[in-house]
Coordinates of C-alpha atoms in Angstrom, one line a residue:
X1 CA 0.0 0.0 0.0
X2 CA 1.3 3.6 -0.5
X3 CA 0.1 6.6 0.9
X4 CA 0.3 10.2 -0.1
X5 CA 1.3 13.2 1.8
X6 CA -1.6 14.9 0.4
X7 CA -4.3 13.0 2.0
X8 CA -6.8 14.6 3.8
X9 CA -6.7 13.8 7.6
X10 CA -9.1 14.3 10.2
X11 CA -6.5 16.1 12.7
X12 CA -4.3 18.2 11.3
X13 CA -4.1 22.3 13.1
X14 CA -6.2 21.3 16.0
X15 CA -7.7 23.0 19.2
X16 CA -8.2 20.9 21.9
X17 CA -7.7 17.9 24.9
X18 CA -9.5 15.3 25.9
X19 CA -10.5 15.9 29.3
X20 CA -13.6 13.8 31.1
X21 CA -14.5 12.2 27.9
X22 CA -14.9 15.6 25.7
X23 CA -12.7 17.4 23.6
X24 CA -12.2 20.5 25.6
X25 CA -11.1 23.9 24.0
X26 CA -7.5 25.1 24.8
X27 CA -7.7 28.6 27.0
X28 CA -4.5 29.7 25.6
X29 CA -3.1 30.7 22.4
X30 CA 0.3 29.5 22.9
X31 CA 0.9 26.5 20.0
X32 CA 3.0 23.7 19.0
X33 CA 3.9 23.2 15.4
X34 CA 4.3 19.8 13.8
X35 CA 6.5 19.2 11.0
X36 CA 7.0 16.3 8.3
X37 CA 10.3 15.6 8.6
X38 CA 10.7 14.8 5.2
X39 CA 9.8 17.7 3.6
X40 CA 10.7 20.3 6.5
X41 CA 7.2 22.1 6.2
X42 CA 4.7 22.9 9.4
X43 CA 1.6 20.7 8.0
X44 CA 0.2 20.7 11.9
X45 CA -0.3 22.0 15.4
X46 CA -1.4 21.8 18.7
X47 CA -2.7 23.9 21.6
X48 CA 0.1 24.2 25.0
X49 CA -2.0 23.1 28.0
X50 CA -1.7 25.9 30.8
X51 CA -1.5 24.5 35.0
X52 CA -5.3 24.9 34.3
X53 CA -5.7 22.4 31.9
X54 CA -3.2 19.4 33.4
X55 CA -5.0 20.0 36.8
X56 CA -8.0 19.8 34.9
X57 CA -7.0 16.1 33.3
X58 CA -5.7 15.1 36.4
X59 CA -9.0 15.7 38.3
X60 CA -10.8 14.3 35.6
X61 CA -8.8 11.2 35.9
X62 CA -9.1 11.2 39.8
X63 CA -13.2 11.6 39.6
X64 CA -13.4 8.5 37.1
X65 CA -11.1 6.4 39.2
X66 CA -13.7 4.8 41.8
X67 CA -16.4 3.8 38.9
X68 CA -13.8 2.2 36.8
X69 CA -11.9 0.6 39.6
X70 CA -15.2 -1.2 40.4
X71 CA -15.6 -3.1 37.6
X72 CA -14.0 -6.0 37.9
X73 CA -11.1 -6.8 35.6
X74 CA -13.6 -9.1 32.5
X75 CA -15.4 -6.2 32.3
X76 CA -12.6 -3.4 31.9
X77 CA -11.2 -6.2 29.4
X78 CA -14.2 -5.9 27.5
X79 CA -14.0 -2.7 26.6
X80 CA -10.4 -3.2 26.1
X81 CA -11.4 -5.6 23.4
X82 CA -13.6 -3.2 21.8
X83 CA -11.4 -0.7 21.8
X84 CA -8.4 -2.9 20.1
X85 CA -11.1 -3.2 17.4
X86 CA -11.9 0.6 16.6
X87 CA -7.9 1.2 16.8
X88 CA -7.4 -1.4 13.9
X89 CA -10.4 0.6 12.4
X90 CA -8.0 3.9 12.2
X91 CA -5.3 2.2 11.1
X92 CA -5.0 3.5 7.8
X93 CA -5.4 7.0 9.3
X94 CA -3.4 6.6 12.3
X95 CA -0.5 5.1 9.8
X96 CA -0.3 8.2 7.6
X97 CA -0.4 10.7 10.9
X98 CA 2.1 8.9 12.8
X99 CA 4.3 9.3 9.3
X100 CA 3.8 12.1 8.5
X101 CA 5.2 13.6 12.6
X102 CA 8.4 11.7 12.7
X103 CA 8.7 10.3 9.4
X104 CA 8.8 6.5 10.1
X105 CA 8.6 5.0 6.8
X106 CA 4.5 3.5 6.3
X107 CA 6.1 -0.6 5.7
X108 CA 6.6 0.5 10.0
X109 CA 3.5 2.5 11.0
X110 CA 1.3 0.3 8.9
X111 CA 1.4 -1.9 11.6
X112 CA 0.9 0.4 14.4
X113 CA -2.4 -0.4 14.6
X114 CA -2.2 -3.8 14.8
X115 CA 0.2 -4.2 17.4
X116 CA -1.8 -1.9 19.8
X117 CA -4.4 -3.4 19.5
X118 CA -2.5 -6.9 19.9
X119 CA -1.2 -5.4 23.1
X120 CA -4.8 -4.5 24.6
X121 CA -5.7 -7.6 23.6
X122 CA -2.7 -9.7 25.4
X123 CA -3.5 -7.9 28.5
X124 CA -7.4 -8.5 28.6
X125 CA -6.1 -11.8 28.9
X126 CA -5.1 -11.4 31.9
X127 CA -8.0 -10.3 34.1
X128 CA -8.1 -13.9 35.9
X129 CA -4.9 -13.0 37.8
X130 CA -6.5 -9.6 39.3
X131 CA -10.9 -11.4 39.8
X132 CA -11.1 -13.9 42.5
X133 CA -10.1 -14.3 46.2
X134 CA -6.0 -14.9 45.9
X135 CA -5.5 -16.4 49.5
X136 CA -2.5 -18.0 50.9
X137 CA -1.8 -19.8 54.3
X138 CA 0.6 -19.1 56.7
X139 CA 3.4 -22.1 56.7
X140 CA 3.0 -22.5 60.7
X141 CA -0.8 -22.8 59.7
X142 CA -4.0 -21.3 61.9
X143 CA -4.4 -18.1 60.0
X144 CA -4.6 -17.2 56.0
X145 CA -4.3 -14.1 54.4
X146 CA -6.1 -12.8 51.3
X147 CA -4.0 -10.7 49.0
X148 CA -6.0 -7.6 47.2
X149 CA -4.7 -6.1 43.8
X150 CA -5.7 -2.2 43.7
X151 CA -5.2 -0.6 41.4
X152 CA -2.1 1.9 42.2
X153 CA -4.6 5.3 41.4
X154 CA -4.2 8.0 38.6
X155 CA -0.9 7.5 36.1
X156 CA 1.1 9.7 34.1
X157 CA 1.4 8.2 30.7
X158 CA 4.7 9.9 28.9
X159 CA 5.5 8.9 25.6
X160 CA 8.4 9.7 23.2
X161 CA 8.2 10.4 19.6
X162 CA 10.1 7.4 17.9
X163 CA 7.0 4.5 18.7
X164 CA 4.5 7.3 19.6
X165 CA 1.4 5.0 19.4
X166 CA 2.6 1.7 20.8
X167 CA 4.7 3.3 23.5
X168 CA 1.7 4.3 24.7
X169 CA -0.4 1.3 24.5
X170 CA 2.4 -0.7 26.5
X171 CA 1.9 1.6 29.6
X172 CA -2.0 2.2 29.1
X173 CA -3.1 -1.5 28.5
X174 CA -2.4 -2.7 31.9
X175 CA -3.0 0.6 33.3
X176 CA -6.7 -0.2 32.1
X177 CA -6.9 -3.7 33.1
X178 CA -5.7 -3.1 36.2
X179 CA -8.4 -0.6 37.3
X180 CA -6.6 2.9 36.9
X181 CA -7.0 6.1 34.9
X182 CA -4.9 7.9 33.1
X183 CA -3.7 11.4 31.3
X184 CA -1.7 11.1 28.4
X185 CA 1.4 13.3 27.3
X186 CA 2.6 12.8 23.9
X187 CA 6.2 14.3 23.1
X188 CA 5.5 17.6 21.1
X189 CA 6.9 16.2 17.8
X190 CA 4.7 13.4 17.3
X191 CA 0.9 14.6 19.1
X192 CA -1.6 14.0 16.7
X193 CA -1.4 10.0 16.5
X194 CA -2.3 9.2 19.6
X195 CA -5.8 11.1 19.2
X196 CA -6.6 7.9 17.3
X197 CA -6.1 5.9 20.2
X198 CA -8.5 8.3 22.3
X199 CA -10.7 8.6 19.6
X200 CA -10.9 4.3 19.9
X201 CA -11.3 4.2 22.8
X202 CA -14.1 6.5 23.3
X203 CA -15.9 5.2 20.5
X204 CA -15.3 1.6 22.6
X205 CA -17.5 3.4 25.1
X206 CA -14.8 4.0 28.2
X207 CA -16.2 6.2 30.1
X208 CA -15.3 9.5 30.4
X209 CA -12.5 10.7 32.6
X210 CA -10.6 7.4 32.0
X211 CA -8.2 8.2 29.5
X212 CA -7.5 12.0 29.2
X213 CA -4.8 13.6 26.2
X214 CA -3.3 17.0 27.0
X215 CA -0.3 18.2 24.7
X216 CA 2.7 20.6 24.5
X217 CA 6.4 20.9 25.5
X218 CA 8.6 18.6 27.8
X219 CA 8.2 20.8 30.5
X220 CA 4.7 20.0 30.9
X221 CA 5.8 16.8 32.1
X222 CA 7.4 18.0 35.2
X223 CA 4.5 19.5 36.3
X224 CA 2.3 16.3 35.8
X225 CA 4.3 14.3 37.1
X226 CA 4.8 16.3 40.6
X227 CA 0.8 16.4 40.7
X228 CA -0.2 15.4 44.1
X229 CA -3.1 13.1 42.3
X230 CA -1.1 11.4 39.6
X231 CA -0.2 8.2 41.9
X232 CA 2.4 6.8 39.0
X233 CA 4.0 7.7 36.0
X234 CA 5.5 5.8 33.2
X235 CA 8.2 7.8 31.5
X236 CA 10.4 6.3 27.7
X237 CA 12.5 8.2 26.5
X238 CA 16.0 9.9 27.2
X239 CA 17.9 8.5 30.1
X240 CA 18.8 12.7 30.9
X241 CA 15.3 13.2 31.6
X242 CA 14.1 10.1 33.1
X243 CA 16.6 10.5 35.5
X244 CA 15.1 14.2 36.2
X245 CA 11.8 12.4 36.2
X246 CA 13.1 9.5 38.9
X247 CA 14.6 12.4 41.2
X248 CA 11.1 14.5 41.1
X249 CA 9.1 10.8 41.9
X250 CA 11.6 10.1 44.1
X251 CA 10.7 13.5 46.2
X252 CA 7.4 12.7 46.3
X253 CA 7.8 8.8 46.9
X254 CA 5.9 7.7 43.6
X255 CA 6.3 4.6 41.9
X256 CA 8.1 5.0 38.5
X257 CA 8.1 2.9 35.3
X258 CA 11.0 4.4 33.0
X259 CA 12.4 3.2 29.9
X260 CA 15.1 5.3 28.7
X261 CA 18.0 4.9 26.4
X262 CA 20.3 1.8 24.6
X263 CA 23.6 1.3 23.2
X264 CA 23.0 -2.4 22.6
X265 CA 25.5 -5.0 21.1
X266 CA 25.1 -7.9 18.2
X267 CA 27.8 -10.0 18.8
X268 CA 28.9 -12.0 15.7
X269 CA 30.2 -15.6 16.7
X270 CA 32.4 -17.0 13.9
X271 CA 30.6 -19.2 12.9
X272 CA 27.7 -17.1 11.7
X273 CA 25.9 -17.6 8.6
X274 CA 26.2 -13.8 6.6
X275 CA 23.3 -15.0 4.6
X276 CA 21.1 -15.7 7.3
X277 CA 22.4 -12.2 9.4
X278 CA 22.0 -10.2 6.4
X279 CA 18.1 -10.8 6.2
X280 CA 17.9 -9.9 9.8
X281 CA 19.9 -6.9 10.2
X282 CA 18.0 -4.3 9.4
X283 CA 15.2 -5.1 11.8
X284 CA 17.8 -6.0 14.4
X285 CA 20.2 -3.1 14.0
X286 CA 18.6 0.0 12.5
X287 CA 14.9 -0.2 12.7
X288 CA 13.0 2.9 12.2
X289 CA 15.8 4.3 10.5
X290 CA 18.0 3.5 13.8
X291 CA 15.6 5.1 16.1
X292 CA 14.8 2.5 18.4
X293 CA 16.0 2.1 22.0
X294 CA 17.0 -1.3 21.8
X295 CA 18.5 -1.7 18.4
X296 CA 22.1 -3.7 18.5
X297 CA 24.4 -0.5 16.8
X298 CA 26.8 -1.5 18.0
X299 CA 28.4 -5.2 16.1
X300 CA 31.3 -6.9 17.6
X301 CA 33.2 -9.3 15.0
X302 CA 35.3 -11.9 15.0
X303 CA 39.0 -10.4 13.9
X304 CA 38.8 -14.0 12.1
X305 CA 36.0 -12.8 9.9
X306 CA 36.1 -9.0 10.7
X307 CA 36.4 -7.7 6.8
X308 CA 33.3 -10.3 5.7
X309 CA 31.5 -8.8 8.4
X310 CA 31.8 -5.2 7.2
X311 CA 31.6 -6.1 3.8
X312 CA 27.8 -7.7 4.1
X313 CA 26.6 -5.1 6.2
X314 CA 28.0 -2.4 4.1
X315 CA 25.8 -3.8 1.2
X316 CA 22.9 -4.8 3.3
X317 CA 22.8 -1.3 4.7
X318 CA 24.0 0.4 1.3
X319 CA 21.2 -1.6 -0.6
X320 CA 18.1 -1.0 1.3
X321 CA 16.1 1.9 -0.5
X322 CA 15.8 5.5 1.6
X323 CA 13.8 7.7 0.4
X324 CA 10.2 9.2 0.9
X325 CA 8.1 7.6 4.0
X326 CA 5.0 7.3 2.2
X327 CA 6.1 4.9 -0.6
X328 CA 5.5 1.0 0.6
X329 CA 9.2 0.2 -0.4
X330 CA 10.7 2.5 1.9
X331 CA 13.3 1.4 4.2
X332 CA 14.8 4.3 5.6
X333 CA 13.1 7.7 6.2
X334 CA 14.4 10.9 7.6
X335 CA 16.1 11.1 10.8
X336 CA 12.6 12.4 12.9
X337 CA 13.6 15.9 13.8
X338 CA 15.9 18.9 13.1
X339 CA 17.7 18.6 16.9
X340 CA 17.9 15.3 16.4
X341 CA 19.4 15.3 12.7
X342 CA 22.0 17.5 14.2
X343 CA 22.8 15.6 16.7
X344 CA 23.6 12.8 14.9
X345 CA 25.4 14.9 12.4
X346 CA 27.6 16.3 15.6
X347 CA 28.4 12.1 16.2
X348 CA 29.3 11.6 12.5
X349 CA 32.1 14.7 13.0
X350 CA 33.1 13.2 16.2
X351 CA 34.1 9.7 14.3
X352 CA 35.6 11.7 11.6
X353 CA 37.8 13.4 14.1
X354 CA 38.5 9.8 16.0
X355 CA 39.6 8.1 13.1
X356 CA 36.4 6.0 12.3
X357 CA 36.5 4.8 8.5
X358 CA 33.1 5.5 6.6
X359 CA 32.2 2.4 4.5
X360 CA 29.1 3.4 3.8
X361 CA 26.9 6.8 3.9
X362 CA 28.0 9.3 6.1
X363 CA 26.2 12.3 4.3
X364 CA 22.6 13.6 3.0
X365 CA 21.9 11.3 -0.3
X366 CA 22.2 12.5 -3.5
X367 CA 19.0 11.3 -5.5
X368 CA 16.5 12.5 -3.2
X369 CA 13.5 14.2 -5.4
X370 CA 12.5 18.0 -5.3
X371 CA 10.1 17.2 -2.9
X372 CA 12.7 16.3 -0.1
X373 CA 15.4 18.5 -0.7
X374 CA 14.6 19.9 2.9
X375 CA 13.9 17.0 4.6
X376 CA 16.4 15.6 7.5
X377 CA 17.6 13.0 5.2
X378 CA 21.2 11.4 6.4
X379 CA 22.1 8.3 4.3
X380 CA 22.7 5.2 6.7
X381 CA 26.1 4.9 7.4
X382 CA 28.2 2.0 8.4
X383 CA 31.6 2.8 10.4
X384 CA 34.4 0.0 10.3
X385 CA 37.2 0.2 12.7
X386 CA 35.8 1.7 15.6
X387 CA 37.7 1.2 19.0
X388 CA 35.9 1.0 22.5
X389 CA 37.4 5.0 23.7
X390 CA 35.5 6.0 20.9
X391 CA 32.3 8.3 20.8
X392 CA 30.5 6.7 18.7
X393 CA 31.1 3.4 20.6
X394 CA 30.1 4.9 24.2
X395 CA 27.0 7.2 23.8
X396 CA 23.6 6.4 21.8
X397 CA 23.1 8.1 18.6
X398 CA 19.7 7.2 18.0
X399 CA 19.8 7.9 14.1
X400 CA 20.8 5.2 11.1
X401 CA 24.7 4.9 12.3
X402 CA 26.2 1.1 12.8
X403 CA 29.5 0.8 14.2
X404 CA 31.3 -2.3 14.0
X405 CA 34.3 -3.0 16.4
X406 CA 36.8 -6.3 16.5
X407 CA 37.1 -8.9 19.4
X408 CA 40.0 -11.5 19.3
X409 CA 38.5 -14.7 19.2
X410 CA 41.5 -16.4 18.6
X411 CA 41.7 -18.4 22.1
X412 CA 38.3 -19.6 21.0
X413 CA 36.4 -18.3 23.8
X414 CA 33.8 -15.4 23.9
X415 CA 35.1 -13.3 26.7
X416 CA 36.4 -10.3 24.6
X417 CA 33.5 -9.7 23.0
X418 CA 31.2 -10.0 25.9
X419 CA 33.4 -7.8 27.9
X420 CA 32.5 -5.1 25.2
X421 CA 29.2 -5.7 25.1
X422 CA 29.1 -4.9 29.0
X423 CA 30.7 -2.5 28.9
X424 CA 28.3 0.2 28.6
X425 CA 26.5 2.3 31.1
X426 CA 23.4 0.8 29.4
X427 CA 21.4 -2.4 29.6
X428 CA 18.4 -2.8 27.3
X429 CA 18.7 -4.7 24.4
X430 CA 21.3 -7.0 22.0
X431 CA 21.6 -10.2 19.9
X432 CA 24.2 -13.1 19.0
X433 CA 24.2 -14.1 16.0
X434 CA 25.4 -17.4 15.2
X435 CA 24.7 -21.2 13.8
X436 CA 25.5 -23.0 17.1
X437 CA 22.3 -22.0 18.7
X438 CA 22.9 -23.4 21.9
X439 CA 26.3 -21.9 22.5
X440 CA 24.5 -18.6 21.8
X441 CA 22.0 -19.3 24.2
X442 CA 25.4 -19.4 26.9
X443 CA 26.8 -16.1 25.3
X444 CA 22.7 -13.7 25.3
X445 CA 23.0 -15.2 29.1
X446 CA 26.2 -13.6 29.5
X447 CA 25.4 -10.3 28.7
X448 CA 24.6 -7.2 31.1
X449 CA 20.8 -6.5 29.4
X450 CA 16.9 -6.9 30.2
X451 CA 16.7 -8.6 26.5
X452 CA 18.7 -10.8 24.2
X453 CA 17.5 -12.2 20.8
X454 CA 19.2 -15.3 19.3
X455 CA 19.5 -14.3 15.3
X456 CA 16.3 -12.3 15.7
X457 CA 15.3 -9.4 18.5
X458 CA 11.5 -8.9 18.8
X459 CA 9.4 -7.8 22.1
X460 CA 6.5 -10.4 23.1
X461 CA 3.8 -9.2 24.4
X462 CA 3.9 -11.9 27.4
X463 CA 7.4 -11.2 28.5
X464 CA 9.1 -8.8 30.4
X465 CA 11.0 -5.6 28.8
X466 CA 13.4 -3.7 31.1
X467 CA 16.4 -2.4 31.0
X468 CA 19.2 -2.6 33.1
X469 CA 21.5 0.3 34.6
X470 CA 21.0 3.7 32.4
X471 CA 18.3 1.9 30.7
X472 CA 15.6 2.2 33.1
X473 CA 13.5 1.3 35.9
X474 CA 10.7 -1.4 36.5
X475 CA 9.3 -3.5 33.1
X476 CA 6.6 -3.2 30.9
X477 CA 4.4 -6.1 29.2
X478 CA 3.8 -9.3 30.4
X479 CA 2.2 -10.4 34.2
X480 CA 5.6 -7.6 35.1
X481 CA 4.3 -4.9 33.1
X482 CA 0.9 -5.7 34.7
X483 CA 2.1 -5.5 38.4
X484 CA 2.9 -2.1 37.7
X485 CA 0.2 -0.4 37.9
X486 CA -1.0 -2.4 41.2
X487 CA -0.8 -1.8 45.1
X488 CA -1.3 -4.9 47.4
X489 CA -2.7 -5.5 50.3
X490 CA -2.9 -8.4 52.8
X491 CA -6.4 -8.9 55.0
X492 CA -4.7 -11.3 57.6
X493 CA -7.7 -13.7 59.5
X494 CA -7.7 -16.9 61.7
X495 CA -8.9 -20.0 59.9
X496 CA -10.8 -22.6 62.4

């Protein structure tokens, strides 16, 4: 399927927030713009909430909070279900938005839709773990206690602009399940997306006051999250701010869900099958044009098969098509945003100046058409003989840069390249790829990290995604993610 840029869309230069189930008009006339990254043109915007407004979401949230909390957890799944159904619905809609704020090519954000709704879905699910008596004996026997799930009150929901639908729906899914509300804060380059979700879910008939959608600039988000009514906040993004967000929960002794930054590893055994690697390297390395938090950048190769390496991911990375978003064929976009462009542009002077060699890429690309000529286009670039002391090799870039770096595996053992791969002050993601599977399986458990794939990374739904160190706080998805948004309590009686 391709899209155009010139569709009509329902949300485009909008005026308001959804506050206690209405879209409520904006009392100020402060904006924020949103650009297509492609073309470097203002095609949207957004109101700023005011103090008013986020207090106004907040109490919105607080009011709903008893009636949904009430339910028990098969009916707040129902609607859960029926509101997985209206997002796939919007999907077409939702696709062409989400590309057209932060450039992720449409082969990625067709899918959106489908995931969420795959993720509402998983946790639905689950509602048998929160209904029903959960009672447990004490061992010296003569008493029981019954353990109550409650659901932890109202939660910050803060999202990022990278995966601005489905890094959402991984913090509101079992925020709903579990019997709490919620006010949304989308990062101000990517905020009219996400009015699909609300849009689903309202049409799913959630009542109002449930889910409520403010927008505007990152500092809003200090001053929802140091609301005395927001109970918990979920925070991805930067590992700068979630640390500020940590310290301000901290204060105020609030739980915290936070998943911040990568610089993941692939390590290469030698006995890897190029073929094989090549078909999963894209997904696995540079998704979304490399802005993913836990993409591997970062290969380690065998020095016994070091120049093979960089030869097949040279062409892999070299032969993949960049170019406008909206065509289905699309591989690479543009890098999401002018900061960020020129940040990564500041990391490809730094590797210049360090002695990094360029194999592939390294500038803006030549055959772009008229149309994106303005557009934050950076061709994907591969950088070969990269040492640990370099900056490229210690901090995350977040844009369509590999770097590959050389272990000795001449002493047949892994412990080189393992020591590499931990040695970062981050922990989220990474893969070995290899044929022996099982001596894999021994390397992914020797690595510092929440997740390791084996010649694949995906996140399942049912399993726990968290980072380690710099990476973040707490997980999300699975019965983990779930536990999250809940406070226990133990009723403690004789038995006779």
């Amino acid at each position: 399927m391709t899209l155009t840029r010139s569709a009509a869309l329902p949300y485009t230069h909008v005026d308001d927030f959804y506050i206690g189930g209405h879209w409520v008009s904006s009392q100020s006339d402060a904006r924020s713009d949103v650009t297509d990254p492609a073309t470097g043109e203002v095609w949207g915007s957004v109101p700023v909430a005011t103090e008013v407004e986020i207090n106004a979401a907040v109490e919105s949230a607080a009011q709903a909070l008893d009636d949904w909390s009430t339910l028990s957890a098969a009916q707040r799944a129902e609607f859960m279900g029926r509101m997985a159904d209206e997002i796939e619905l919007r999907a077409e809609n939702l696709a062409l938005t989400n590309s057209r704020e932060n450039g992720s090519p449409t082969s990625e954000t067709l899918g959106a839709a489908k995931n969420a709704a795959g993720i509402l879905r998983y946790f639905s699910t689950l509602a048998g773990f929160l209904d029903g008596d959960d009672v447990r004996p004490f061992p010296a026997g003569g008493a029981e206690s019954i353990v109550d799930k409650d659901p932890i009150g109202v939660c910050a929901l803060i999202a990022p602009w990278n995966f601005p639908i489905n890094l959402v729906v991984i913090k509101l899914a079992p925020a709903l399940l579990a019997g709490c509300t919620v006010v949304i804060k989308p990062a101000s380059p990517t905020p009219l997306s996400i009015r699909f979700i609300v849009d689903a879910a309202a049409a799913a008939g959630i009542p109002g006051g449930v889910i409520n959608l403010i927008t505007g600039p990152g500092r809003m988000g200090d001053t929802l999250v140091r609301h005395p009514k927001v109970a918990k906040v979920a925070f991805t993004g930067s590992t700068g701010v979630g640390k500020k967000i940590a310290a301000a929960c901290g204060e105020n002794l609030k739980p915290v869900t936070l998943e911040l930054g990568g610089k993941s590893s692939a390590i290469v055994m030698p006995d890897v099958d190029l073929d094989a690697m090549s078909k999963n390297l894209i997904r696995t390395c540079l998704r979304n044009t490399g802005q993913t938090c836990y993409i591997s950048t970062r290969i380690l190769a065998p020095a016994s098969r070091y120049d093979e390496v960089v030869d097949m991911v040279a062409d892999t990375i070299a032969s993949a098509k960049q170019g406008d978003p909206m065509e289905s064929d699309t591989v690479f976009g543009p890098i999401a945003n002018k900061p960020q462009y020129d940040t990564v542009v500041g990391y490809l002077d730094s590797a210049k100046s360090e002695g990094a060699r360029f194999v592939t890429g390294g500038d803006k690309p030549a055959d772009l058409s008229d149309e994106l000529t303005n557009g934050y286009f950076l061709a994907p670039t591969v950088l070969a003989d990269v040492t640990p002391d370099m900056t490229v090799a210690k901090e995350e870039i977040f844009g369509p840069v590999l770097t590959i770096l050389k272990y000795d595996d001449s002493d047949g053992t892994y412990d080189e390249a393992i020591e590499l791969a931990n040695n970062t002050e981050f922990g989220l993601g990474g893969v070995v790829f290899g044929s022996d599977e099982s001596e894999a399986l021994k390397i992914a458990r020797r690595v510092d990290s929440g997740s390791v794939g084996i010649n694949f990374f995906g996140s399942n739904h049912s399993a726990p995604f968290a980072g380690r160190h710099d990476s973040g706080l707490g997980a999300e998805y699975g019965i983990e993610g779930l536990s999250a948004y809940l406070t226990y309590k133990s009723i403690h009686r004789r038995t006779h």
